[in-house]
Coordinates of N, CA and C in Angstrom, one line a residue:
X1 N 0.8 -1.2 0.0 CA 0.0 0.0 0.0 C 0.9 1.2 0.0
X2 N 0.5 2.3 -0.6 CA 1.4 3.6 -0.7 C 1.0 4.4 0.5
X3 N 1.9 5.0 0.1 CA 2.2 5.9 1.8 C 1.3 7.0 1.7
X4 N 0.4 7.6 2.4 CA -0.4 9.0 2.6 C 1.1 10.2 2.3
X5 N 0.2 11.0 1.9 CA 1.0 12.5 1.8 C 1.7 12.5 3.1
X6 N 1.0 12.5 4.3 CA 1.1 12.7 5.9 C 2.3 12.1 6.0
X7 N 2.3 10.6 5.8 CA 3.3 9.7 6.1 C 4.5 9.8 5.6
X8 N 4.5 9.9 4.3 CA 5.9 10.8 3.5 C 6.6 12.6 4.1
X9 N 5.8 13.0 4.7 CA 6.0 14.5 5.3 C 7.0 14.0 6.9
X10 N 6.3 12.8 7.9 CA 6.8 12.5 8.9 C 8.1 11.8 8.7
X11 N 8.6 10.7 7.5 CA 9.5 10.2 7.3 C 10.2 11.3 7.0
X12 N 10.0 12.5 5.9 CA 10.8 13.6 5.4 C 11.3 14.3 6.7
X13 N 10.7 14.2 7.7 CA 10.5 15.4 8.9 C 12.0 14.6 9.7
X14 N 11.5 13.5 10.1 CA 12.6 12.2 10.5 C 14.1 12.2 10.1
X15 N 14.1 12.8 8.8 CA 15.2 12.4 8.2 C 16.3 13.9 8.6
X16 N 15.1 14.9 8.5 CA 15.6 15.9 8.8 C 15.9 16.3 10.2
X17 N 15.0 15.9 11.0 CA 15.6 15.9 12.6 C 17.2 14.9 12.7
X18 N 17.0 13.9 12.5 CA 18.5 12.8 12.0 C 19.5 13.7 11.8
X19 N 19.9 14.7 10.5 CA 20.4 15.4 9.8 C 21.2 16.1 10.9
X20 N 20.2 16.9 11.3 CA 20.2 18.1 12.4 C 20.9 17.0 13.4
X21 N 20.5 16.5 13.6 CA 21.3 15.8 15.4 C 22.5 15.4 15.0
X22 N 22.5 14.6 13.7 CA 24.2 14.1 13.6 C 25.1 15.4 13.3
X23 N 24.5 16.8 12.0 CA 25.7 17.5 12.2 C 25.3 19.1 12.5
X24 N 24.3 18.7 13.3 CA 24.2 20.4 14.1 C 23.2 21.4 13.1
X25 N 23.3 21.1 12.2 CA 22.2 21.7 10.9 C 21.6 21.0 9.8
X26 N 20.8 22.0 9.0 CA 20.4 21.1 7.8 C 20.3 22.0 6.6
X27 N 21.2 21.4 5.6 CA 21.4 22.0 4.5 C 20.4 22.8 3.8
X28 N 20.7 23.9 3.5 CA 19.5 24.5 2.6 C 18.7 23.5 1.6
X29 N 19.9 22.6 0.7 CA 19.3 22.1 -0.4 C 18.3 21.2 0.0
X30 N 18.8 20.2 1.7 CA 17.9 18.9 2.0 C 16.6 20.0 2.6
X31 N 16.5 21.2 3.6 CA 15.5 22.1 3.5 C 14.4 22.2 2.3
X32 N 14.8 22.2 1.1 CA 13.7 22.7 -0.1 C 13.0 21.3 -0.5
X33 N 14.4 20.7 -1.1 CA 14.4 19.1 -1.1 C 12.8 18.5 -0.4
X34 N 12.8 18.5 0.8 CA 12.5 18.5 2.1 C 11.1 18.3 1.7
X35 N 10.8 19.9 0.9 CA 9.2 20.1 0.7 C 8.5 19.4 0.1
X36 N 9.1 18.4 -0.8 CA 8.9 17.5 -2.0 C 8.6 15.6 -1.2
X37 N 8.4 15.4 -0.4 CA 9.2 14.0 0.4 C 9.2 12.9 -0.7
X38 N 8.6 12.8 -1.9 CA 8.6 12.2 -2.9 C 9.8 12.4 -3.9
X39 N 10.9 13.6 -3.7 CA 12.3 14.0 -4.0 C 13.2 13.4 -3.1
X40 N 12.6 14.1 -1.8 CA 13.9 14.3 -0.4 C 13.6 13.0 -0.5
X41 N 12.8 12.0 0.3 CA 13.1 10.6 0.7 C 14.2 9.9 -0.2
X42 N 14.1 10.0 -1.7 CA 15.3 9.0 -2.2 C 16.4 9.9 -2.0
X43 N 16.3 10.6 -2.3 CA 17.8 11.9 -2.2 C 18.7 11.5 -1.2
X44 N 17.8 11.2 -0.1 CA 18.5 11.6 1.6 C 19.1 10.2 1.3
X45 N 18.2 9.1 0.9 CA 18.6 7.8 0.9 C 20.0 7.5 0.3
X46 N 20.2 8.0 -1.1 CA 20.9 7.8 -2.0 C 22.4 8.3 -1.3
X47 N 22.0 9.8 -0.5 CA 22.9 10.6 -0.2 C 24.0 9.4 1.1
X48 N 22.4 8.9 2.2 CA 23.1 8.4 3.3 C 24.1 7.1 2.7
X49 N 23.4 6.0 1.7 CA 23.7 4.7 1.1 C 25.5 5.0 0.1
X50 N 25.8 6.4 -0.2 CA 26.7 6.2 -1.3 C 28.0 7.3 0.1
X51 N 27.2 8.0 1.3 CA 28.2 8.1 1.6 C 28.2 7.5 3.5
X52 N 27.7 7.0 4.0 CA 27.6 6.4 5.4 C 27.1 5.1 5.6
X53 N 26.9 4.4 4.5 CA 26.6 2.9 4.5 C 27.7 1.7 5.2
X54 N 26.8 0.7 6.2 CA 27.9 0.3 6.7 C 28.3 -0.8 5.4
X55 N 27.6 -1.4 4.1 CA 28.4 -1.8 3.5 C 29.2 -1.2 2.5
X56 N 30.0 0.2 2.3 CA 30.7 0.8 1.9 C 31.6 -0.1 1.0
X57 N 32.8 0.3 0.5 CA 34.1 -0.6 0.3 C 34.9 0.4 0.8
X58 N 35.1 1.8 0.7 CA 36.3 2.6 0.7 C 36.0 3.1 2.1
X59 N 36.6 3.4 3.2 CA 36.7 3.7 4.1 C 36.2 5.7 4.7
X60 N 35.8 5.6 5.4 CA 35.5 7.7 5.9 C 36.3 8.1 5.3
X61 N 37.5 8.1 5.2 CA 38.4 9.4 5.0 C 38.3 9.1 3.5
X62 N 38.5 8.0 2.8 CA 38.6 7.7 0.9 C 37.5 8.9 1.0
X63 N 36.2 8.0 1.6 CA 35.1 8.9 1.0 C 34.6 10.0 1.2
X64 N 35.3 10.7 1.8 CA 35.0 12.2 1.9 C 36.0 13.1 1.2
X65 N 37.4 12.5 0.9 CA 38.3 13.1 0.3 C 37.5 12.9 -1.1
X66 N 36.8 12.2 -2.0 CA 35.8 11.9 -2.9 C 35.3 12.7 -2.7
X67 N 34.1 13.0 -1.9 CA 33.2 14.0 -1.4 C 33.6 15.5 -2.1
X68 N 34.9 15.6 -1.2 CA 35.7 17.3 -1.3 C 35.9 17.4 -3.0
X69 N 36.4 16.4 -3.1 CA 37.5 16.5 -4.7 C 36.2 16.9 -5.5
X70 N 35.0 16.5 -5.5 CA 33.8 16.4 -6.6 C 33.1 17.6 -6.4
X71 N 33.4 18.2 -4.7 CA 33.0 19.1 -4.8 C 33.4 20.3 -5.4
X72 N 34.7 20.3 -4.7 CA 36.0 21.3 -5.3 C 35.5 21.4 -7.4
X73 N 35.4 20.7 -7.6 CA 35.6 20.1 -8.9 C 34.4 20.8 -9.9
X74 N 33.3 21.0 -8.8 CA 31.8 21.6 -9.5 C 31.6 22.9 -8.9
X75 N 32.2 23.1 -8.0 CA 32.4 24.6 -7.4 C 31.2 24.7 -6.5
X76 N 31.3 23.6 -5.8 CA 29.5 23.4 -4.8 C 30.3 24.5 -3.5
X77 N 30.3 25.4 -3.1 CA 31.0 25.9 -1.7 C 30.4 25.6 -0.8
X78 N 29.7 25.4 -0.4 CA 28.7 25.0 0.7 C 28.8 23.3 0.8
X79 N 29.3 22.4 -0.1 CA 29.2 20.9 0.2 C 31.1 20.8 0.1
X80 N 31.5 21.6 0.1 CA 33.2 21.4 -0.1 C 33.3 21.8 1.4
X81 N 33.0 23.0 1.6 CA 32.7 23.5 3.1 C 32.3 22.3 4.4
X82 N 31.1 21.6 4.2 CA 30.4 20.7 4.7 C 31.3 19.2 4.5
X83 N 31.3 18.4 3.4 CA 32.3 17.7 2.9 C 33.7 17.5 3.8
X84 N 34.1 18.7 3.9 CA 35.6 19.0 4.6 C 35.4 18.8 6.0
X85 N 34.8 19.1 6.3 CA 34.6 18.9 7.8 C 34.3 17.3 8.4
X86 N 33.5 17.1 7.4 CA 33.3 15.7 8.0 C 34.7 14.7 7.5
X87 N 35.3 15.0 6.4 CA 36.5 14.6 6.3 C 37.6 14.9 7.1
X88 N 37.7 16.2 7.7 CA 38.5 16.2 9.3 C 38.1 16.0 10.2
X89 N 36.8 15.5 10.6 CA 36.5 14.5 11.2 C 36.6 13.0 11.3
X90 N 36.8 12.6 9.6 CA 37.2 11.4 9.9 C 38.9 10.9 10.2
X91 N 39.4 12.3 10.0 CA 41.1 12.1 10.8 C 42.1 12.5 8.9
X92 N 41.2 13.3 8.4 CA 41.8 13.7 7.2 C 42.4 14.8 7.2
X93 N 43.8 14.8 7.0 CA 45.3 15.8 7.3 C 44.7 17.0 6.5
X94 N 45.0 18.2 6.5 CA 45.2 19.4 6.0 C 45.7 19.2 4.6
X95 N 46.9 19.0 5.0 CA 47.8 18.2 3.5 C 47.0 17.3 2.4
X96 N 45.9 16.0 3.1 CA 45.4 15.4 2.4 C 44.5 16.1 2.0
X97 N 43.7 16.9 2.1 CA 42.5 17.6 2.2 C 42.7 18.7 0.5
X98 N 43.7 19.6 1.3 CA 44.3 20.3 -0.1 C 44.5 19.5 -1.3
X99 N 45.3 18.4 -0.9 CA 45.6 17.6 -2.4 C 44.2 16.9 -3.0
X100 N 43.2 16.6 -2.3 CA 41.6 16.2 -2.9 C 41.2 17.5 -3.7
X101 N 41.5 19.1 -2.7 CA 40.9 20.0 -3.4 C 41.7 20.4 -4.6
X102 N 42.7 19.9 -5.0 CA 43.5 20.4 -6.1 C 43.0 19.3 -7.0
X103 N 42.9 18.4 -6.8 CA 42.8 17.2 -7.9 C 41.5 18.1 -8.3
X104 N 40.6 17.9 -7.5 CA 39.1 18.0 -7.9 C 39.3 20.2 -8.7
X105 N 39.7 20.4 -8.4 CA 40.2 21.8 -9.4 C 40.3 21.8 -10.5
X106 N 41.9 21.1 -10.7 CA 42.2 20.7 -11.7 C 41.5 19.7 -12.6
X107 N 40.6 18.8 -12.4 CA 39.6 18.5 -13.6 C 38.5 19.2 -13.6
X108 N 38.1 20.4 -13.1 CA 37.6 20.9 -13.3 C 38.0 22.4 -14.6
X109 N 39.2 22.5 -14.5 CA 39.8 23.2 -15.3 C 40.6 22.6 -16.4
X110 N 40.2 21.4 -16.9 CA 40.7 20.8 -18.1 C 39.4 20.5 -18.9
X111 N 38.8 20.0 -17.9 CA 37.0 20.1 -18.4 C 37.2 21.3 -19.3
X112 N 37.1 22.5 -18.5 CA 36.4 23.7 -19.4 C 37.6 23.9 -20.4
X113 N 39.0 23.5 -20.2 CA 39.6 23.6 -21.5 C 39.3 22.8 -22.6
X114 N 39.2 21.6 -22.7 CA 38.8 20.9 -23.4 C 37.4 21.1 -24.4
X115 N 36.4 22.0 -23.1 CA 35.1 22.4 -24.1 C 36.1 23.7 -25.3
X116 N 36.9 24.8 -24.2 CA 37.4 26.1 -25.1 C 37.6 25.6 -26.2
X117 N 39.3 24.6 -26.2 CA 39.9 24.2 -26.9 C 39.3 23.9 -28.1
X118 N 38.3 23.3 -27.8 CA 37.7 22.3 -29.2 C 37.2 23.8 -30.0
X119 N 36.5 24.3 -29.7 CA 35.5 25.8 -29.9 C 37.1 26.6 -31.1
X120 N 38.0 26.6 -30.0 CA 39.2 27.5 -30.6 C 39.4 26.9 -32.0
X121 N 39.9 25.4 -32.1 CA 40.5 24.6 -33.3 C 39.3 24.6 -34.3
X122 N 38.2 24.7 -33.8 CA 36.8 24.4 -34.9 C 37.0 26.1 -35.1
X123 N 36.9 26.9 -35.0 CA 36.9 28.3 -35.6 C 37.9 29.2 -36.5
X124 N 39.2 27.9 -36.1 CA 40.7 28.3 -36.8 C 40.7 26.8 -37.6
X125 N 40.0 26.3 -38.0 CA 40.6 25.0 -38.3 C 40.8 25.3 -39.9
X126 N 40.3 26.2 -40.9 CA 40.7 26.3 -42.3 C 41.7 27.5 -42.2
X127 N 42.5 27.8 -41.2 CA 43.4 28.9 -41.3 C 44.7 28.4 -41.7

């Protein structure tokens, strides 16, 4: 049987009280998210299962240095911000941290060359 509106709002509400107790707040995005529980509920899920699942393979620190790097990488400030912390939380050095946010930088800045590049040689290409 499917779940009442109601019942999807109390689970959404649930997830979000969770949120709030494990890191002191709750994201703007899981906030709007939130209004939807037909959005938020897989979101939160997907979110908790790919990064606090106890059947993982890569360990806290892999996965948050992942976390940062993808953040760094998309220019999320708010989830690089967030990200990072729970990655020095999980006992991830300064040093290590930096080198996630340069990796995730730098393919972020070959990306956009790679779109320029192509744009530059297609515009000069009969020259």
């Amino acid at each position: 049987m499917a779940l009442t509106k109601e019942e999807k709002e109390e689970i959404a509400q649930k997830i979000l009280n969770s949120i709030e107790a494990k890191y002191g707040n709750i994201p703007l995005v899981n906030q709007v998210l939130a209004q939807d529980p037909d959005l938020f509920i897989p979101t939160a899920n997907m979110a908790k299962a790919a990064l606090e699942s106890d059947e993982k393979k890569l360990d806290a620190k892999t996965t948050y240095l992942c976390a940062v790097a993808a953040a760094t990488g998309l220019g999320a400030q708010h989830c690089v911000a967030a990200q990072g912390r729970h990655a020095k939380e999980a006992g991830v050095t300064k040093d290590e941290l930096r080198e996630a946010m340069f990796i995730g930088s730098y393919m972020a800045m070959t990306r956009a060359q790679s779109y320029a590049f192509r744009v530059l040689e297609e515009l000069y290409k009969e020259e």
